[in-house]
Coordinates of C-alpha atoms in Angstrom, one line a residue:
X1 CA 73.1 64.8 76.1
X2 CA 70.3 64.2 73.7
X3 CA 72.0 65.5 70.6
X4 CA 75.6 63.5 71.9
X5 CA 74.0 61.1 71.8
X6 CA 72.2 61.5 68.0
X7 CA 75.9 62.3 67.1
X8 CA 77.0 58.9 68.7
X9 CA 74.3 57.3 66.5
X10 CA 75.1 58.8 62.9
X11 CA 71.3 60.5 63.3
X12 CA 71.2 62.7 60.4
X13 CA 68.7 65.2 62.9
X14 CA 71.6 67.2 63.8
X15 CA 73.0 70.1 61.8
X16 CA 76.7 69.2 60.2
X17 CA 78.1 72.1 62.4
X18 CA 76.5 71.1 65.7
X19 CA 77.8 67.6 64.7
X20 CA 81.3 69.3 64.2
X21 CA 81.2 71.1 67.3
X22 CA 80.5 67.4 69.8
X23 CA 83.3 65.5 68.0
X24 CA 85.3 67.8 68.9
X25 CA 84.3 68.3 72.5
X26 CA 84.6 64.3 72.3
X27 CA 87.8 63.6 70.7
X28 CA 89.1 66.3 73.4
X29 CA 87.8 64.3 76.1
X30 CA 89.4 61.2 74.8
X31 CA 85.7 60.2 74.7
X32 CA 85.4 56.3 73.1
X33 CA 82.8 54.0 73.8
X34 CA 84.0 51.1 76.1
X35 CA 84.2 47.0 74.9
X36 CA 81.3 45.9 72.6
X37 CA 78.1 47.3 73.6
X38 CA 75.2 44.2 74.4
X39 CA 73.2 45.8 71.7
X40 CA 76.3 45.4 68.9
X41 CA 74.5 43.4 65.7
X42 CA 76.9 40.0 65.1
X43 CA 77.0 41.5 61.6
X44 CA 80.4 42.0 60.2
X45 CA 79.9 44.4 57.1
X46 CA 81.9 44.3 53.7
X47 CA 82.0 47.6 51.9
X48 CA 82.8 47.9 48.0
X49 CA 82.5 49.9 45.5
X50 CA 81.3 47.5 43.1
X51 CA 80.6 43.8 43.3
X52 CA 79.9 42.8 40.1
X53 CA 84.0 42.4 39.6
X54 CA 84.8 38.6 40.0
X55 CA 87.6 38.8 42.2
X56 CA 84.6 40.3 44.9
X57 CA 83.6 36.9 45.4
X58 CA 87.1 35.7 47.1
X59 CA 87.0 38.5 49.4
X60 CA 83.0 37.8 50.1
X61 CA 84.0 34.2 50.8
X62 CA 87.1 34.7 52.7
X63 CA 85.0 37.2 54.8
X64 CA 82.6 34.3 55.2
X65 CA 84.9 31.8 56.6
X66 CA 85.8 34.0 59.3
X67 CA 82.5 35.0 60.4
X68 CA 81.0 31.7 60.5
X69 CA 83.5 31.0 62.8
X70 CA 82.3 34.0 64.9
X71 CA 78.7 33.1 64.9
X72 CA 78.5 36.6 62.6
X73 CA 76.7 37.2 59.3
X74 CA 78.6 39.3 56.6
X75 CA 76.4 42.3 55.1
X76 CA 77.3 43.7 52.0
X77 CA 77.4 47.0 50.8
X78 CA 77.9 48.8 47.4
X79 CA 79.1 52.7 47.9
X80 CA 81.1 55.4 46.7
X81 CA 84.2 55.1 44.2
X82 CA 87.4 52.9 44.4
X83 CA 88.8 55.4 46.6
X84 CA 86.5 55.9 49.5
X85 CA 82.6 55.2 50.6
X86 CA 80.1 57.7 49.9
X87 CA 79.3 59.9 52.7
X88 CA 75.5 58.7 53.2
X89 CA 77.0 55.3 53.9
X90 CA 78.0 56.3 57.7
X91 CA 74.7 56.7 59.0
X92 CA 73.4 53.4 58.0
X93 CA 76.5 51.6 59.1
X94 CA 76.4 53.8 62.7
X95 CA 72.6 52.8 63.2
X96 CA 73.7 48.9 61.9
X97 CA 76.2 48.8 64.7
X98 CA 78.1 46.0 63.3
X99 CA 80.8 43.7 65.2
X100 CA 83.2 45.7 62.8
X101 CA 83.6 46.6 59.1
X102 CA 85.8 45.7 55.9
X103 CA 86.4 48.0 53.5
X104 CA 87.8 47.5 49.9
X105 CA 89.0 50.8 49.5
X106 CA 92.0 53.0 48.8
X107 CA 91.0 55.3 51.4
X108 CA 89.2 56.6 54.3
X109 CA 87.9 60.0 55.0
X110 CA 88.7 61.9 58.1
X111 CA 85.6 61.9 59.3
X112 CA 84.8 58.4 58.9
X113 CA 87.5 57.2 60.6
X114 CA 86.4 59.9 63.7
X115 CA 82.9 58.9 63.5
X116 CA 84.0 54.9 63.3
X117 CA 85.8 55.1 66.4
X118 CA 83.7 57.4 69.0
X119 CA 81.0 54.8 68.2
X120 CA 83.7 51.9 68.4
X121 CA 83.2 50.1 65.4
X122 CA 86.7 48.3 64.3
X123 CA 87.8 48.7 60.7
X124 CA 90.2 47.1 58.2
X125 CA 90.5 48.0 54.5
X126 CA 91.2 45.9 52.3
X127 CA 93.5 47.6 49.9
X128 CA 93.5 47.5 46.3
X129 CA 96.0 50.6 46.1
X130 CA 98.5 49.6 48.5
X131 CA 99.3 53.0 50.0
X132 CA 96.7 53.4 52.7
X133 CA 97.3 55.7 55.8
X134 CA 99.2 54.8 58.8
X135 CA 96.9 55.2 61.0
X136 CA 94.5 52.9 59.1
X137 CA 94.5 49.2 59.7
X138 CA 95.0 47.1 56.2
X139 CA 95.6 43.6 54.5
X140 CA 97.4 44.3 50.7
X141 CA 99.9 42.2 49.0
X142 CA 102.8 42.1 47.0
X143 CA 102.2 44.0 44.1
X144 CA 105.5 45.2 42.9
X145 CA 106.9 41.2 43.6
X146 CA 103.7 40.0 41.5
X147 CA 104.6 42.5 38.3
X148 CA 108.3 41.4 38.5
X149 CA 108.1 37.7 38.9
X150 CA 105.2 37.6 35.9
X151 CA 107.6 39.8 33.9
X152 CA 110.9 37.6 34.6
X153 CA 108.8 34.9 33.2
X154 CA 108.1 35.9 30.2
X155 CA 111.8 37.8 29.7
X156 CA 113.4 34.2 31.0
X157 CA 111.4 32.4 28.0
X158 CA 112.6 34.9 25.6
X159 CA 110.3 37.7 25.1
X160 CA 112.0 41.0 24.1
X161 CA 108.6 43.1 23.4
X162 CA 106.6 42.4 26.3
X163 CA 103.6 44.4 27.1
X164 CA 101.8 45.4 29.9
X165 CA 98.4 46.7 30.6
X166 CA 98.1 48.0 34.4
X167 CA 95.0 48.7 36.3
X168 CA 94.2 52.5 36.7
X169 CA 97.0 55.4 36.9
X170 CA 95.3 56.3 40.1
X171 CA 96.0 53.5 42.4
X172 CA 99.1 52.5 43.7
X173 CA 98.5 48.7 43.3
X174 CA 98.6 49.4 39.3
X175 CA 102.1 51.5 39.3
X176 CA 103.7 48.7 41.9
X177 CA 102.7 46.4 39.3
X178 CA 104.5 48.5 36.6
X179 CA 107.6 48.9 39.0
X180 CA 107.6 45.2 39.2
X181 CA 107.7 45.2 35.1
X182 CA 110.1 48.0 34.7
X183 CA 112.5 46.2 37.1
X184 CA 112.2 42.8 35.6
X185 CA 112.7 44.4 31.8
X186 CA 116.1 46.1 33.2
X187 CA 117.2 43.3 35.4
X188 CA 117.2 41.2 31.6
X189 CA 119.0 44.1 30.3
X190 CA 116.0 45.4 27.9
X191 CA 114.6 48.9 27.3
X192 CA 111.1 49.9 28.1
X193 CA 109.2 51.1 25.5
X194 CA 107.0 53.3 26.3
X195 CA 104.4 52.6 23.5
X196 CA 104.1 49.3 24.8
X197 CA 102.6 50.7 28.2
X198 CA 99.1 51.2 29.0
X199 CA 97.1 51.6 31.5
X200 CA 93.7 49.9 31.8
X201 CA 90.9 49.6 34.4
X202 CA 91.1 45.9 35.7
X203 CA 88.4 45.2 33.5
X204 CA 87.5 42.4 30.0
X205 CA 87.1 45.6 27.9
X206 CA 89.0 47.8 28.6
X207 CA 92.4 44.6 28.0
X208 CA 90.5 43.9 25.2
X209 CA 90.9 47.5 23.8
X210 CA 94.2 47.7 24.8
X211 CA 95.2 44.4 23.5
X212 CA 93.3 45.4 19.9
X213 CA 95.6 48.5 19.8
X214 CA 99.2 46.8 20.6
X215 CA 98.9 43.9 18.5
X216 CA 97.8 46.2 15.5
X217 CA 100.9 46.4 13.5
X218 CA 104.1 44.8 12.1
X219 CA 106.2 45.4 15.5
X220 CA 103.8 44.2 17.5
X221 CA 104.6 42.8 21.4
X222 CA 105.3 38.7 21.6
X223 CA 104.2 39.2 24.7
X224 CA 101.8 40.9 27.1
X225 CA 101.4 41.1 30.9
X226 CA 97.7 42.0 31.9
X227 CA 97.6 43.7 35.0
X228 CA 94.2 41.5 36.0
X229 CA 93.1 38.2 35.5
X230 CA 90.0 39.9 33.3
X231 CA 92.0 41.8 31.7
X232 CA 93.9 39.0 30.1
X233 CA 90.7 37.6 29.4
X234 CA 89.7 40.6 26.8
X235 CA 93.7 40.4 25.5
X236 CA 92.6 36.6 24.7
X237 CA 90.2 37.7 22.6
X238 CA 92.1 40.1 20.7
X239 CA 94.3 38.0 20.0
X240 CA 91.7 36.0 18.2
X241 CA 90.0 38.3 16.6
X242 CA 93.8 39.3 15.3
X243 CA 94.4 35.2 14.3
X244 CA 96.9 35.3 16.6
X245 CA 97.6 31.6 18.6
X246 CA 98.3 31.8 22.0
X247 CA 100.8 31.1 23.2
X248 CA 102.5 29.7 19.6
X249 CA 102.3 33.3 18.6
X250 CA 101.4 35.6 21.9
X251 CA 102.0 34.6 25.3
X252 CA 99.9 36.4 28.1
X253 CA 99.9 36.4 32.2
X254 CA 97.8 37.7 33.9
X255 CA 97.0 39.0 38.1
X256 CA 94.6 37.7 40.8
X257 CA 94.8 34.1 39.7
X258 CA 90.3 34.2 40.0
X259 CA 89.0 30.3 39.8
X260 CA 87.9 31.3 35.9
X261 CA 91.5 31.6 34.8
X262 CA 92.0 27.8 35.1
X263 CA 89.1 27.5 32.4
X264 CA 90.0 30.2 29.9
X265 CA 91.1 28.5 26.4
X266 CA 94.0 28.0 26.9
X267 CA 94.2 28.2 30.9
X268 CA 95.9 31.4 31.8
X269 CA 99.4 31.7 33.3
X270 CA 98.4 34.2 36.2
X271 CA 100.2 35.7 39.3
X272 CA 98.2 34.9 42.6
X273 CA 97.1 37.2 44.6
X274 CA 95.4 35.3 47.7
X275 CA 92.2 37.3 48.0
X276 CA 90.3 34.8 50.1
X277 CA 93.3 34.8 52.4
X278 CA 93.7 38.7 52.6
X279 CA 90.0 38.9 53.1
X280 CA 90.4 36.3 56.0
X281 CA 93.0 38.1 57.8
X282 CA 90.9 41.2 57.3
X283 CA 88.3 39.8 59.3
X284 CA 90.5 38.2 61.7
X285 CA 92.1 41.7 62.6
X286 CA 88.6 42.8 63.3
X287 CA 86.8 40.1 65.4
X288 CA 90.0 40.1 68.2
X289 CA 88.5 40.8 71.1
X290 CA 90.6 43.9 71.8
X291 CA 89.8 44.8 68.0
X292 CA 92.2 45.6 65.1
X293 CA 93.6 48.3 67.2
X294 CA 93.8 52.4 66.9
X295 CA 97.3 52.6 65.2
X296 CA 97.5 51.4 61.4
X297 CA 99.0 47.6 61.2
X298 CA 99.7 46.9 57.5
X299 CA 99.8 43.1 57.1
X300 CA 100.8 42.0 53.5
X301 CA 100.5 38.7 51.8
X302 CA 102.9 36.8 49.4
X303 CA 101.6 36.5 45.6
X304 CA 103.6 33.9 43.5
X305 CA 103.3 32.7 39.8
X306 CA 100.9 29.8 38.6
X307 CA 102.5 28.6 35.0
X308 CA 99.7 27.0 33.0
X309 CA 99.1 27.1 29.5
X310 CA 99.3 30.6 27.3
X311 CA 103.0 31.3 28.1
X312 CA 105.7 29.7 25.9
X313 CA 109.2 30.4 24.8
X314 CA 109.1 32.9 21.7
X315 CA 110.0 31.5 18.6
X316 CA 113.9 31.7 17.4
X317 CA 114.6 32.6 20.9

């Protein structure tokens, strides 16, 4: 019973075969730990990868809201890649013992989710990839309605040469939002071209050395959709560096619709994704009192366009 009960706890004391060999033995027994123990912390803990992106802070706040509600604090926690947590995360958030855990992840590990649920500690991802696994609780939005509705704008104002610079070639999320834009260029009967295609990292610099590149040249795009709200940010700048106006000579959208794009020069024309909201539900789903459940629900949230200021019809069209 001693070392169950180390397993239980995410002690690190215990060799990983030994640890193996009682999740087993427990998952065969159908072993779980009943209701919310009187020793649970009224923590709910958010889990990224990085937090120095901007759109962190909606999540943080929407997570927030919900907590205070609950009488909970939100702890945060940096770990692992976009993808998953790093491995040496679980024994902290085992000996933590929260009320439950958000994750802003792609992906959980096996033995995450095993651990997670012998010691019953709920989880919800947040997810930024939009293919997470059915047996995994998650809050995502429309992506692929997000790309199409900011690429029908800029088709429906004229634009023949429109852009786009995704998020990374790895995540879902990113190639919904190019489906969106492939659909929107055939539904107003124009071809793709591929050079006009790239595929960025959500990030200023990497639109801005995206943005450097496609407008470098005589055929250059009249038009570009930036797959994030920061990204658009860095294609701004190229397109001042280039003496390029927007949106007299360049029109640009971008994704997230992040309080900063209402105070970019000019304000930026942005699809919204409702963060705050999907972090919300996220911690909704967990703080039920029967939890967010053992079978995967997928909940997913609207986006629509916000016109403001760096979209305009291209000229002679």
């Amino acid at each position: 019973m001693p070392t169950v009960s180390k397993v239980l706890n995410g002690r690190s004391d215990v060799s990983r075969t030994t640890r193996a060999k009682v999740e087993r033995l427990l998952d065969a027994h159908g072993y779980r730990r009943r209701g919310r123990a009187a020793s649970r912390s009224p923590l709910v803990e958010l889990v990224f990868h990085e937090l120095d992106s901007i759109w962190a802070m909606e999540l943080i706040r929407g997570v927030e809201n919900v907590a205070r509600e609950n009488r909970a604090t939100v702890v945060l926690t940096e770990s692992g890649t976009r993808h998953t947590p790093a491995p040496e995360w679980l024994p902290g958030v085992l000996r933590r013992r929260p009320l439950g855990v958000v994750l802003v992840f792609s992906a959980l590990p096996e033995d995450i989710k095993r651990q997670l649920g012998l010691a019953a500690i709920p989880f919800v991802v947040i997810d930024p990839a939009g293919d997470p696994d059915p047996d995994v609780p998650s809050v995502g939005s429309a992506n692929w309605a997000g790309g199409l509705a900011a690429t029908r704008h800029l088709t429906d104002l004229g634009h023949e040469r429109v852009a786009i610079i995704t998020g990374p070639d790895d995540m879902l999320c990113s190639l919904a939002r190019l489906d969106g834009y492939r659909s929107a260029m055939a539904m107003a009967g124009l071809r793709t071209d591929p050079g006009l295609v790239r595929f960025g990292d959500f990030h200023v610099q990497g639109g801005f050395e995206h943005a450097m590149d496609l407008l470098d040249g005589p055929d250059r795009p009249t038009a570009v959709f930036a797959g994030s709200d920061l990204q658009a940010l860095g294609v701004l700048e190229a397109a001042r560096l280039k003496g390029l106006r927007v949106p007299e000579d360049l029109s640009v959208v971008g994704y997230d619709d992040v309080p900063l794009a209402q105070w970019s020069s000019p304000p930026l024309t942005t699809v919204h994704q409702p963060l705050r909201s999907m972090a919300e539900e996220a911690a909704r789903m967990l703080l039920r009192p029967d939890g967010p459940g053992t079978a995967g629900r997928r909940i997913e949230l609207a986006t629509h366009l916000v016109v403001r200021q760096t979209t305009a019809r291209r000229r002679g069209a």
